[in-house]
PDB file of C-alpha atoms in Angstrom:
ATOM      1  CA  UNK A 823       1.774 -12.373 -16.737  1.00  0.00           C
ATOM      2  CA  UNK A 824       2.833 -15.900 -17.069  1.00  0.00           C
ATOM      3  CA  UNK A 825       5.067 -16.207 -14.317  1.00  0.00           C
ATOM      4  CA  UNK A 826       4.668 -19.096 -12.288  1.00  0.00           C
ATOM      5  CA  UNK A 827       6.410 -21.266 -14.328  1.00  0.00           C
ATOM      6  CA  UNK A 828       9.606 -19.158 -14.818  1.00  0.00           C
ATOM      7  CA  UNK A 829      12.642 -19.502 -13.187  1.00  0.00           C
ATOM      8  CA  UNK A 830      13.544 -18.447  -9.756  1.00  0.00           C
ATOM      9  CA  UNK A 831      17.038 -16.037  -9.306  1.00  0.00           C
ATOM     10  CA  UNK A 832      19.535 -16.741  -6.800  1.00  0.00           C
ATOM     11  CA  UNK A 833      20.256 -13.275  -6.373  1.00  0.00           C
ATOM     12  CA  UNK A 834      17.292 -12.429  -3.825  1.00  0.00           C
ATOM     13  CA  UNK A 835      18.187 -11.445  -0.290  1.00  0.00           C
ATOM     14  CA  UNK A 836      15.702 -11.408   2.347  1.00  0.00           C
ATOM     15  CA  UNK A 837      15.911  -9.588   5.096  1.00  0.00           C
ATOM     16  CA  UNK A 838      12.272  -9.275   5.910  1.00  0.00           C
ATOM     17  CA  UNK A 839      11.120  -9.941   9.567  1.00  0.00           C
ATOM     18  CA  UNK A 840      14.403  -8.210  10.652  1.00  0.00           C
ATOM     19  CA  UNK A 841      14.382  -5.756  13.261  1.00  0.00           C
ATOM     20  CA  UNK A 842      15.073  -2.158  12.321  1.00  0.00           C
ATOM     21  CA  UNK A 843      18.510  -1.183  11.800  1.00  0.00           C
ATOM     22  CA  UNK A 844      19.437   1.715  14.102  1.00  0.00           C
ATOM     23  CA  UNK A 845      22.190   3.930  14.813  1.00  0.00           C
ATOM     24  CA  UNK A 846      24.879   5.647  12.473  1.00  0.00           C
ATOM     25  CA  UNK A 847      24.691   8.550  10.310  1.00  0.00           C
ATOM     26  CA  UNK A 848      22.266   9.913   7.932  1.00  0.00           C
ATOM     27  CA  UNK A 849      24.403   8.413   5.075  1.00  0.00           C
ATOM     28  CA  UNK A 850      23.726   9.429   1.195  1.00  0.00           C
ATOM     29  CA  UNK A 851      20.823   7.194   0.366  1.00  0.00           C
ATOM     30  CA  UNK A 852      17.156   8.188   0.201  1.00  0.00           C
ATOM     31  CA  UNK A 853      15.574   9.099   3.380  1.00  0.00           C
ATOM     32  CA  UNK A 854      16.549   8.327   6.989  1.00  0.00           C
ATOM     33  CA  UNK A 855      13.181   9.449   8.743  1.00  0.00           C
ATOM     34  CA  UNK A 856      13.385   6.389  11.394  1.00  0.00           C
ATOM     35  CA  UNK A 857      17.044   7.716  12.611  1.00  0.00           C
ATOM     36  CA  UNK A 858      15.533  11.185  12.991  1.00  0.00           C
ATOM     37  CA  UNK A 859      12.343  10.538  14.291  1.00  0.00           C
ATOM     38  CA  UNK A 860      13.635   9.383  18.297  1.00  0.00           C
ATOM     39  CA  UNK A 861      14.931  13.150  18.189  1.00  0.00           C
ATOM     40  CA  UNK A 862      12.342  14.800  16.536  1.00  0.00           C
ATOM     41  CA  UNK A 863       9.456  13.969  18.146  1.00  0.00           C
ATOM     42  CA  UNK A 864      10.494  15.486  21.502  1.00  0.00           C
ATOM     43  CA  UNK A 865       8.777  18.613  20.768  1.00  0.00           C
ATOM     44  CA  UNK A 866       6.192  20.391  19.154  1.00  0.00           C
ATOM     45  CA  UNK A 867       8.485  22.346  16.535  1.00  0.00           C
ATOM     46  CA  UNK A 868       9.928  18.256  16.193  1.00  0.00           C
ATOM     47  CA  UNK A 869       6.845  17.082  14.463  1.00  0.00           C
ATOM     48  CA  UNK A 870       6.181  20.130  12.320  1.00  0.00           C
ATOM     49  CA  UNK A 871      10.167  19.162  10.652  1.00  0.00           C
ATOM     50  CA  UNK A 872       9.360  15.472  10.661  1.00  0.00           C
ATOM     51  CA  UNK A 873       5.968  16.042   8.774  1.00  0.00           C
ATOM     52  CA  UNK A 874       8.081  18.519   6.776  1.00  0.00           C
ATOM     53  CA  UNK A 875      10.727  15.732   5.857  1.00  0.00           C
ATOM     54  CA  UNK A 876       8.030  13.242   5.387  1.00  0.00           C
ATOM     55  CA  UNK A 877       6.854  15.639   2.824  1.00  0.00           C
ATOM     56  CA  UNK A 878       9.781  16.144   0.819  1.00  0.00           C
ATOM     57  CA  UNK A 879      10.546  12.295   0.752  1.00  0.00           C
ATOM     58  CA  UNK A 880       7.452  11.815  -0.317  1.00  0.00           C
ATOM     59  CA  UNK A 881       7.513  13.784  -3.520  1.00  0.00           C
ATOM     60  CA  UNK A 882      11.248  14.688  -3.796  1.00  0.00           C
ATOM     61  CA  UNK A 883      14.035  12.843  -5.189  1.00  0.00           C
ATOM     62  CA  UNK A 884      13.314   8.942  -4.978  1.00  0.00           C
ATOM     63  CA  UNK A 885      12.270   7.247  -8.014  1.00  0.00           C
ATOM     64  CA  UNK A 886       8.871   5.816  -6.487  1.00  0.00           C
ATOM     65  CA  UNK A 887       7.852   7.540  -3.047  1.00  0.00           C
ATOM     66  CA  UNK A 888       5.037   6.544  -1.203  1.00  0.00           C
ATOM     67  CA  UNK A 889       3.549   5.466   1.772  1.00  0.00           C
ATOM     68  CA  UNK A 890       3.462   1.754   2.630  1.00  0.00           C
ATOM     69  CA  UNK A 891      -0.040   0.390   2.502  1.00  0.00           C
ATOM     70  CA  UNK A 892      -1.399  -1.703   5.905  1.00  0.00           C
ATOM     71  CA  UNK A 893      -2.924  -4.377   4.028  1.00  0.00           C
ATOM     72  CA  UNK A 894      -0.959  -7.512   3.059  1.00  0.00           C
ATOM     73  CA  UNK A 895       0.085  -7.319  -0.795  1.00  0.00           C
ATOM     74  CA  UNK A 896      -1.228  -9.575  -3.426  1.00  0.00           C
ATOM     75  CA  UNK A 897      -0.753  -9.546  -6.867  1.00  0.00           C
ATOM     76  CA  UNK A 898      -4.684  -8.588  -7.767  1.00  0.00           C
ATOM     77  CA  UNK A 899      -7.628 -10.226  -8.822  1.00  0.00           C
ATOM     78  CA  UNK A 900      -5.943 -12.922 -10.464  1.00  0.00           C
ATOM     79  CA  UNK A 901      -3.761 -14.080  -7.705  1.00  0.00           C
ATOM     80  CA  UNK A 902      -4.314 -17.579  -6.261  1.00  0.00           C
ATOM     81  CA  UNK A 903      -3.685 -16.343  -2.881  1.00  0.00           C
ATOM     82  CA  UNK A 904      -5.893 -13.689  -1.661  1.00  0.00           C
ATOM     83  CA  UNK A 905      -4.479 -10.348  -0.407  1.00  0.00           C
ATOM     84  CA  UNK A 906      -4.779 -10.740   3.841  1.00  0.00           C
ATOM     85  CA  UNK A 907      -4.313 -14.901   3.896  1.00  0.00           C
ATOM     86  CA  UNK A 908      -1.379 -16.568   4.872  1.00  0.00           C
ATOM     87  CA  UNK A 909       1.269 -16.893   2.221  1.00  0.00           C
ATOM     88  CA  UNK A 910       0.463 -13.699   0.363  1.00  0.00           C
ATOM     89  CA  UNK A 911       3.735 -12.303   1.293  1.00  0.00           C
ATOM     90  CA  UNK A 912       5.452 -15.394  -0.001  1.00  0.00           C
ATOM     91  CA  UNK A 913       3.557 -15.510  -3.167  1.00  0.00           C
ATOM     92  CA  UNK A 914       4.552 -11.719  -4.144  1.00  0.00           C
ATOM     93  CA  UNK A 915       8.238 -12.967  -3.349  1.00  0.00           C
ATOM     94  CA  UNK A 916       8.038 -15.479  -5.327  1.00  0.00           C
ATOM     95  CA  UNK A 917       6.649 -12.907  -7.874  1.00  0.00           C
ATOM     96  CA  UNK A 918       9.591 -10.815  -7.464  1.00  0.00           C
ATOM     97  CA  UNK A 919      12.049 -13.161  -7.929  1.00  0.00           C
ATOM     98  CA  UNK A 920      11.150 -14.427 -11.257  1.00  0.00           C
ATOM     99  CA  UNK A 921      11.017 -11.311 -12.779  1.00  0.00           C
ATOM    100  CA  UNK A 922      14.043 -10.575 -11.058  1.00  0.00           C
ATOM    101  CA  UNK A 923      15.170 -13.838 -13.030  1.00  0.00           C
ATOM    102  CA  UNK A 924      13.942 -12.751 -16.432  1.00  0.00           C
ATOM    103  CA  UNK A 925      15.512  -9.484 -16.191  1.00  0.00           C
ATOM    104  CA  UNK A 926      19.158 -11.457 -15.363  1.00  0.00           C
ATOM    105  CA  UNK A 927      18.365 -13.511 -19.045  1.00  0.00           C
ATOM    106  CA  UNK A 928      17.373 -10.573 -20.849  1.00  0.00           C
ATOM    107  CA  UNK A 929      20.423  -8.022 -19.937  1.00  0.00           C
ATOM    108  CA  UNK A 930      22.679 -11.306 -19.562  1.00  0.00           C
ATOM    109  CA  UNK A 931      22.133 -11.798 -23.250  1.00  0.00           C
ATOM    110  CA  UNK A 932      22.098  -8.133 -24.511  1.00  0.00           C
ATOM    111  CA  UNK A 933      25.383  -7.660 -22.809  1.00  0.00           C
ATOM    112  CA  UNK A 934      26.814 -10.754 -23.861  1.00  0.00           C
ATOM    113  CA  UNK A 935      26.033  -9.604 -27.773  1.00  0.00           C
ATOM    114  CA  UNK A 936      27.566  -6.561 -27.031  1.00  0.00           C
ATOM    115  CA  UNK A 937      31.083  -8.463 -26.156  1.00  0.00           C
ATOM    116  CA  UNK A 938      30.701  -7.676 -22.353  1.00  0.00           C
ATOM    117  CA  UNK A 939      29.494  -9.535 -19.094  1.00  0.00           C
ATOM    118  CA  UNK A 940      26.070  -8.682 -17.364  1.00  0.00           C
ATOM    119  CA  UNK A 941      26.732  -8.661 -13.401  1.00  0.00           C
ATOM    120  CA  UNK A 942      23.232  -9.347 -11.807  1.00  0.00           C
ATOM    121  CA  UNK A 943      22.211  -6.904  -9.082  1.00  0.00           C
ATOM    122  CA  UNK A 944      21.225  -8.568  -5.591  1.00  0.00           C
ATOM    123  CA  UNK A 945      17.187  -7.805  -4.959  1.00  0.00           C
ATOM    124  CA  UNK A 946      17.017  -7.057  -1.107  1.00  0.00           C
ATOM    125  CA  UNK A 947      13.457  -7.572   0.576  1.00  0.00           C
ATOM    126  CA  UNK A 948      13.085  -5.955   3.784  1.00  0.00           C
ATOM    127  CA  UNK A 949      10.351  -4.778   6.011  1.00  0.00           C
ATOM    128  CA  UNK A 950       9.989  -0.954   7.313  1.00  0.00           C
ATOM    129  CA  UNK A 951      13.372   0.239   7.264  1.00  0.00           C
ATOM    130  CA  UNK A 952      16.925  -1.354   5.870  1.00  0.00           C
ATOM    131  CA  UNK A 953      20.258  -0.282   6.093  1.00  0.00           C
ATOM    132  CA  UNK A 954      22.366  -0.009   2.362  1.00  0.00           C
ATOM    133  CA  UNK A 955      25.502   1.631   1.146  1.00  0.00           C
ATOM    134  CA  UNK A 956      23.671   4.371   0.550  1.00  0.00           C
ATOM    135  CA  UNK A 957      22.373   4.689   4.433  1.00  0.00           C
ATOM    136  CA  UNK A 958      19.348   4.077   6.540  1.00  0.00           C
ATOM    137  CA  UNK A 959      15.831   3.883   4.743  1.00  0.00           C
ATOM    138  CA  UNK A 960      12.398   3.931   5.484  1.00  0.00           C
ATOM    139  CA  UNK A 961      10.080   1.872   3.608  1.00  0.00           C
ATOM    140  CA  UNK A 962       8.338   5.458   3.117  1.00  0.00           C
ATOM    141  CA  UNK A 963      10.744   6.088   0.376  1.00  0.00           C
ATOM    142  CA  UNK A 964       9.739   3.416  -1.877  1.00  0.00           C
ATOM    143  CA  UNK A 965      11.579   1.064  -4.247  1.00  0.00           C
ATOM    144  CA  UNK A 966      14.949   2.238  -4.715  1.00  0.00           C
ATOM    145  CA  UNK A 967      18.541   0.996  -6.291  1.00  0.00           C
ATOM    146  CA  UNK A 968      21.712   2.089  -4.137  1.00  0.00           C
ATOM    147  CA  UNK A 969      24.636   2.186  -6.703  1.00  0.00           C
ATOM    148  CA  UNK A 970      26.877   1.842  -3.658  1.00  0.00           C
ATOM    149  CA  UNK A 971      26.744  -1.610  -3.485  1.00  0.00           C
ATOM    150  CA  UNK A 972      24.767  -2.550  -6.190  1.00  0.00           C
ATOM    151  CA  UNK A 973      21.715  -3.868  -5.140  1.00  0.00           C
ATOM    152  CA  UNK A 974      17.713  -3.079  -5.526  1.00  0.00           C
ATOM    153  CA  UNK A 975      15.574  -2.666  -1.845  1.00  0.00           C
ATOM    154  CA  UNK A 976      12.198  -3.365  -1.829  1.00  0.00           C
ATOM    155  CA  UNK A 977       9.803  -3.621   0.835  1.00  0.00           C
ATOM    156  CA  UNK A 978       6.528  -5.837  -0.898  1.00  0.00           C
ATOM    157  CA  UNK A 979       3.996  -3.138   1.120  1.00  0.00           C
ATOM    158  CA  UNK A 980       4.798  -1.152  -1.812  1.00  0.00           C
ATOM    159  CA  UNK A 981       2.327  -2.715  -3.992  1.00  0.00           C
ATOM    160  CA  UNK A 982      -0.577  -1.522  -2.146  1.00  0.00           C
ATOM    161  CA  UNK A 983       0.862   1.863  -2.962  1.00  0.00           C
ATOM    162  CA  UNK A 984       0.739   1.097  -6.345  1.00  0.00           C
ATOM    163  CA  UNK A 985      -3.323   0.403  -6.296  1.00  0.00           C
ATOM    164  CA  UNK A 986      -3.683   3.428  -4.389  1.00  0.00           C
ATOM    165  CA  UNK A 987      -1.874   5.607  -7.186  1.00  0.00           C
ATOM    166  CA  UNK A 988      -4.194   3.928  -9.829  1.00  0.00           C
ATOM    167  CA  UNK A 989      -1.724   1.229 -10.935  1.00  0.00           C
ATOM    168  CA  UNK A 990      -2.853  -1.845  -9.567  1.00  0.00           C
ATOM    169  CA  UNK A 991      -1.819  -5.424 -11.157  1.00  0.00           C
ATOM    170  CA  UNK A 992       1.119  -7.892 -11.462  1.00  0.00           C
ATOM    171  CA  UNK A 993       3.003  -6.446 -14.791  1.00  0.00           C
ATOM    172  CA  UNK A 994       2.943  -2.921 -12.830  1.00  0.00           C
ATOM    173  CA  UNK A 995       4.840  -4.276 -10.362  1.00  0.00           C
ATOM    174  CA  UNK A 996       7.172  -5.966 -12.780  1.00  0.00           C
ATOM    175  CA  UNK A 997       7.924  -2.226 -14.186  1.00  0.00           C
ATOM    176  CA  UNK A 998       8.696  -1.274 -11.158  1.00  0.00           C
ATOM    177  CA  UNK A 999      11.474  -4.096 -10.523  1.00  0.00           C
ATOM    178  CA  UNK A1000      12.720  -3.628 -14.022  1.00  0.00           C
ATOM    179  CA  UNK A1001      12.802   0.311 -13.698  1.00  0.00           C
ATOM    180  CA  UNK A1002      15.183  -0.708 -10.839  1.00  0.00           C
ATOM    181  CA  UNK A1003      17.018  -2.958 -12.709  1.00  0.00           C
ATOM    182  CA  UNK A1004      17.660  -0.573 -15.318  1.00  0.00           C
ATOM    183  CA  UNK A1005      19.322   1.972 -12.507  1.00  0.00           C
ATOM    184  CA  UNK A1006      21.638  -0.982 -12.094  1.00  0.00           C
ATOM    185  CA  UNK A1007      22.358  -1.673 -15.747  1.00  0.00           C
ATOM    186  CA  UNK A1008      22.931   2.416 -15.776  1.00  0.00           C
ATOM    187  CA  UNK A1009      25.377   1.770 -13.312  1.00  0.00           C
ATOM    188  CA  UNK A1010      27.427  -0.986 -15.106  1.00  0.00           C
ATOM    189  CA  UNK A1011      27.804   1.239 -17.900  1.00  0.00           C
ATOM    190  CA  UNK A1012      28.917   4.105 -16.218  1.00  0.00           C
ATOM    191  CA  UNK A1013      26.083   6.602 -16.591  1.00  0.00           C
ATOM    192  CA  UNK A1014      25.327   6.624 -13.636  1.00  0.00           C
ATOM    193  CA  UNK A1015      28.600   8.424 -12.464  1.00  0.00           C
ATOM    194  CA  UNK A1016      28.938  10.467 -15.299  1.00  0.00           C
ATOM    195  CA  UNK A1017      25.182  12.244 -14.160  1.00  0.00           C
ATOM    196  CA  UNK A1018      25.763  12.543 -11.006  1.00  0.00           C
ATOM    197  CA  UNK A1019      29.281  14.361 -11.848  1.00  0.00           C
ATOM    198  CA  UNK A1020      27.220  16.561 -14.013  1.00  0.00           C
ATOM    199  CA  UNK A1021      24.395  17.201 -11.706  1.00  0.00           C
ATOM    200  CA  UNK A1022      27.245  18.171  -9.328  1.00  0.00           C
ATOM    201  CA  UNK A1023      28.471  20.712 -11.461  1.00  0.00           C
ATOM    202  CA  UNK A1024      25.159  22.542 -12.527  1.00  0.00           C
ATOM    203  CA  UNK A1025      22.365  24.731 -11.341  1.00  0.00           C
ATOM    204  CA  UNK A1026      19.274  23.233  -9.776  1.00  0.00           C
ATOM    205  CA  UNK A1027      17.062  23.271 -12.685  1.00  0.00           C
ATOM    206  CA  UNK A1028      19.725  21.841 -14.857  1.00  0.00           C
ATOM    207  CA  UNK A1029      20.638  19.194 -12.395  1.00  0.00           C
ATOM    208  CA  UNK A1030      16.599  18.030 -12.194  1.00  0.00           C
ATOM    209  CA  UNK A1031      16.592  17.665 -15.755  1.00  0.00           C
ATOM    210  CA  UNK A1032      19.896  15.633 -15.740  1.00  0.00           C
ATOM    211  CA  UNK A1033      17.605  13.310 -13.092  1.00  0.00           C
ATOM    212  CA  UNK A1034      14.506  13.591 -15.356  1.00  0.00           C
ATOM    213  CA  UNK A1035      16.791  12.300 -18.226  1.00  0.00           C
ATOM    214  CA  UNK A1036      18.398   9.496 -16.299  1.00  0.00           C
ATOM    215  CA  UNK A1037      15.112   8.134 -14.726  1.00  0.00           C
ATOM    216  CA  UNK A1038      13.312   7.938 -18.321  1.00  0.00           C
ATOM    217  CA  UNK A1039      16.205   5.866 -19.551  1.00  0.00           C
ATOM    218  CA  UNK A1040      15.680   3.272 -16.710  1.00  0.00           C
ATOM    219  CA  UNK A1041      11.951   3.679 -17.987  1.00  0.00           C
ATOM    220  CA  UNK A1042      13.028   2.905 -21.310  1.00  0.00           C
ATOM    221  CA  UNK A1043      15.461   0.092 -20.184  1.00  0.00           C
ATOM    222  CA  UNK A1044      11.974  -1.630 -18.352  1.00  0.00           C
ATOM    223  CA  UNK A1045      10.387  -1.375 -21.620  1.00  0.00           C
ATOM    224  CA  UNK A1046      13.074  -3.136 -23.251  1.00  0.00           C
ATOM    225  CA  UNK A1047      13.079  -5.869 -21.052  1.00  0.00           C
ATOM    226  CA  UNK A1048       9.159  -6.085 -21.364  1.00  0.00           C
ATOM    227  CA  UNK A1049      10.324  -6.422 -25.372  1.00  0.00           C
ATOM    228  CA  UNK A1050      12.137  -9.569 -24.842  1.00  0.00           C
ATOM    229  CA  UNK A1051       9.851 -11.350 -21.944  1.00  0.00           C
ATOM    230  CA  UNK A1052       7.127 -11.120 -24.103  1.00  0.00           C
ATOM    231  CA  UNK A1053       9.134 -11.645 -27.462  1.00  0.00           C
ATOM    232  CA  UNK A1054      11.329 -15.007 -26.367  1.00  0.00           C
ATOM    233  CA  UNK A1055       9.256 -16.428 -23.070  1.00  0.00           C
ATOM    234  CA  UNK A1056       5.713 -15.291 -23.643  1.00  0.00           C
ATOM    235  CA  UNK A1057       5.219 -14.114 -20.601  1.00  0.00           C
ATOM    236  CA  UNK A1058       2.808 -10.786 -21.109  1.00  0.00           C
ATOM    237  CA  UNK A1059      -0.719 -11.510 -21.253  1.00  0.00           C
ATOM    238  CA  UNK A1060      -3.304  -8.815 -22.878  1.00  0.00           C
ATOM    239  CA  UNK A1061      -3.547  -6.161 -20.848  1.00  0.00           C
ATOM    240  CA  UNK A1062      -0.026  -5.982 -19.325  1.00  0.00           C
ATOM    241  CA  UNK A1063       1.483  -3.327 -21.454  1.00  0.00           C
ATOM    242  CA  UNK A1064      -1.430  -1.284 -20.384  1.00  0.00           C
ATOM    243  CA  UNK A1065      -0.845  -1.995 -16.765  1.00  0.00           C
ATOM    244  CA  UNK A1066       2.903  -1.003 -17.191  1.00  0.00           C
ATOM    245  CA  UNK A1067       1.918   2.227 -18.830  1.00  0.00           C
ATOM    246  CA  UNK A1068      -0.727   3.021 -15.973  1.00  0.00           C
ATOM    247  CA  UNK A1069       2.125   2.700 -13.691  1.00  0.00           C
ATOM    248  CA  UNK A1070       4.459   4.854 -15.430  1.00  0.00           C
ATOM    249  CA  UNK A1071       2.105   7.527 -15.956  1.00  0.00           C
ATOM    250  CA  UNK A1072       1.093   7.114 -11.753  1.00  0.00           C
ATOM    251  CA  UNK A1073       4.664   8.071 -11.047  1.00  0.00           C
ATOM    252  CA  UNK A1074       4.876  10.864 -12.680  1.00  0.00           C
ATOM    253  CA  UNK A1075       6.214  13.818 -11.328  1.00  0.00           C
ATOM    254  CA  UNK A1076       3.205  16.044 -12.410  1.00  0.00           C
ATOM    255  CA  UNK A1077       0.911  13.517 -11.152  1.00  0.00           C
ATOM    256  CA  UNK A1078       2.058  13.296  -8.000  1.00  0.00           C
ATOM    257  CA  UNK A1079       2.659  17.344  -7.772  1.00  0.00           C
ATOM    258  CA  UNK A1080      -1.222  17.174  -8.183  1.00  0.00           C
ATOM    259  CA  UNK A1081      -2.231  14.188  -5.976  1.00  0.00           C
ATOM    260  CA  UNK A1082      -0.228  16.356  -2.998  1.00  0.00           C
ATOM    261  CA  UNK A1083      -2.539  19.353  -3.852  1.00  0.00           C
ATOM    262  CA  UNK A1084       0.702  21.236  -5.246  1.00  0.00           C
ATOM    263  CA  UNK A1085       0.841  23.284  -8.673  1.00  0.00           C
ATOM    264  CA  UNK A1086       2.579  21.468 -11.579  1.00  0.00           C
ATOM    265  CA  UNK A1087       6.281  22.913 -11.753  1.00  0.00           C
ATOM    266  CA  UNK A1088       7.796  21.450 -14.254  1.00  0.00           C
ATOM    267  CA  UNK A1089      11.294  22.720 -13.295  1.00  0.00           C
ATOM    268  CA  UNK A1090      11.277  21.009 -10.279  1.00  0.00           C
ATOM    269  CA  UNK A1091      10.437  17.531 -11.930  1.00  0.00           C
ATOM    270  CA  UNK A1092      13.434  14.835 -11.145  1.00  0.00           C
ATOM    271  CA  UNK A1093      11.791  11.556 -12.718  1.00  0.00           C
ATOM    272  CA  UNK A1094       9.616  12.922 -15.585  1.00  0.00           C
ATOM    273  CA  UNK A1095       6.158  13.918 -16.083  1.00  0.00           C
ATOM    274  CA  UNK A1096       3.382  10.784 -16.561  1.00  0.00           C
ATOM    275  CA  UNK A1097       3.417  11.626 -20.292  1.00  0.00           C
ATOM    276  CA  UNK A1098       7.307  11.620 -20.601  1.00  0.00           C
ATOM    277  CA  UNK A1099       7.264   8.375 -18.317  1.00  0.00           C
ATOM    278  CA  UNK A1100       4.790   6.197 -20.467  1.00  0.00           C
ATOM    279  CA  UNK A1101       6.401   7.343 -23.705  1.00  0.00           C
ATOM    280  CA  UNK A1102       9.846   6.161 -22.972  1.00  0.00           C
ATOM    281  CA  UNK A1103       8.661   3.014 -21.416  1.00  0.00           C
ATOM    282  CA  UNK A1104       6.408   2.224 -24.929  1.00  0.00           C
ATOM    283  CA  UNK A1105       9.630   3.374 -26.417  1.00  0.00           C
ATOM    284  CA  UNK A1106      11.986   0.432 -24.815  1.00  0.00           C
ATOM    285  CA  UNK A1107       8.988  -2.088 -25.682  1.00  0.00           C
ATOM    286  CA  UNK A1108       8.285  -1.584 -29.256  1.00  0.00           C
ATOM    287  CA  UNK A1109      11.584  -1.591 -30.168  1.00  0.00           C
ATOM    288  CA  UNK A1110      13.162  -3.681 -27.721  1.00  0.00           C
ATOM    289  CA  UNK A1111      16.344  -1.424 -28.686  1.00  0.00           C
ATOM    290  CA  UNK A1112      18.690  -0.225 -26.034  1.00  0.00           C
ATOM    291  CA  UNK A1113      20.137   2.436 -28.405  1.00  0.00           C
ATOM    292  CA  UNK A1114      16.640   3.860 -28.684  1.00  0.00           C
ATOM    293  CA  UNK A1115      17.121   4.643 -25.275  1.00  0.00           C
ATOM    294  CA  UNK A1116      19.368   7.343 -25.555  1.00  0.00           C
ATOM    295  CA  UNK A1117      16.895   9.969 -23.797  1.00  0.00           C
ATOM    296  CA  UNK A1118      19.930  12.375 -22.780  1.00  0.00           C
ATOM    297  CA  UNK A1119      20.278  13.410 -26.577  1.00  0.00           C
ATOM    298  CA  UNK A1120      16.831  13.380 -27.029  1.00  0.00           C
ATOM    299  CA  UNK A1121      15.707  15.678 -24.509  1.00  0.00           C
ATOM    300  CA  UNK A1122      18.923  17.461 -23.914  1.00  0.00           C
ATOM    301  CA  UNK A1123      18.042  20.430 -26.540  1.00  0.00           C
ATOM    302  CA  UNK A1124      14.588  20.656 -24.945  1.00  0.00           C
TER     303      UNK A1124
END
């Protein structure tokens, strides 16, 4: 990506290096393994419960689940700062800030065209664990958006997880950020609340299908951002969209189930298959049209 000359966002909240938060309840967020660990590790049975919970969070209901890597993140072979070198984290943080700023420009313009005003989300950088309005979360749950406070939460070590999933590259990481911003757009439009209400009144299979539709729409919104980043600001380079498609496919439910040694179970999908995720990202990118991202209408009859 051609990102180095891009505008930096003022909406990045850097909490890296802060002590891990403690106390409080489980909350309603993506997970709370750190809060449970001191109690569960006191017995052999507790160890088993902790491992089971970790597996649940890894393959369960969060968007980009995974175990953070231990190597310092870098932006791949084209990065000017080698992974492991001092400042590698700062370079990735700058990249995140530029991508966030570009999503602000895209969605600000699209909302204005629709006669509305876009309120940009804050993006919180953290290390290991963070507390949000959605509860206490470990970095193991991956990047997430909390509608309770309107913030995106990101531990930069997730870049290494993307590489382990077979989706390296700067644009793959940009897709992750744009997807989470897509959830913010859904929150502003009221879509997230409607889906949550419908899920609470549905059986598990139907609730999962609604979750899949919501996630795939966020993928499509990420593609819409990429369309404008490419057309209006020439940020994309050859191969970037392929990186995005690989990243979308890498976090498909079927791919993650196979990676865990489990049989593929479509009824248990909460985010969509690899094929679906890549399709809807491409749909947004090729059309640049938010109206083409109505996954609820497209998938309701399936």
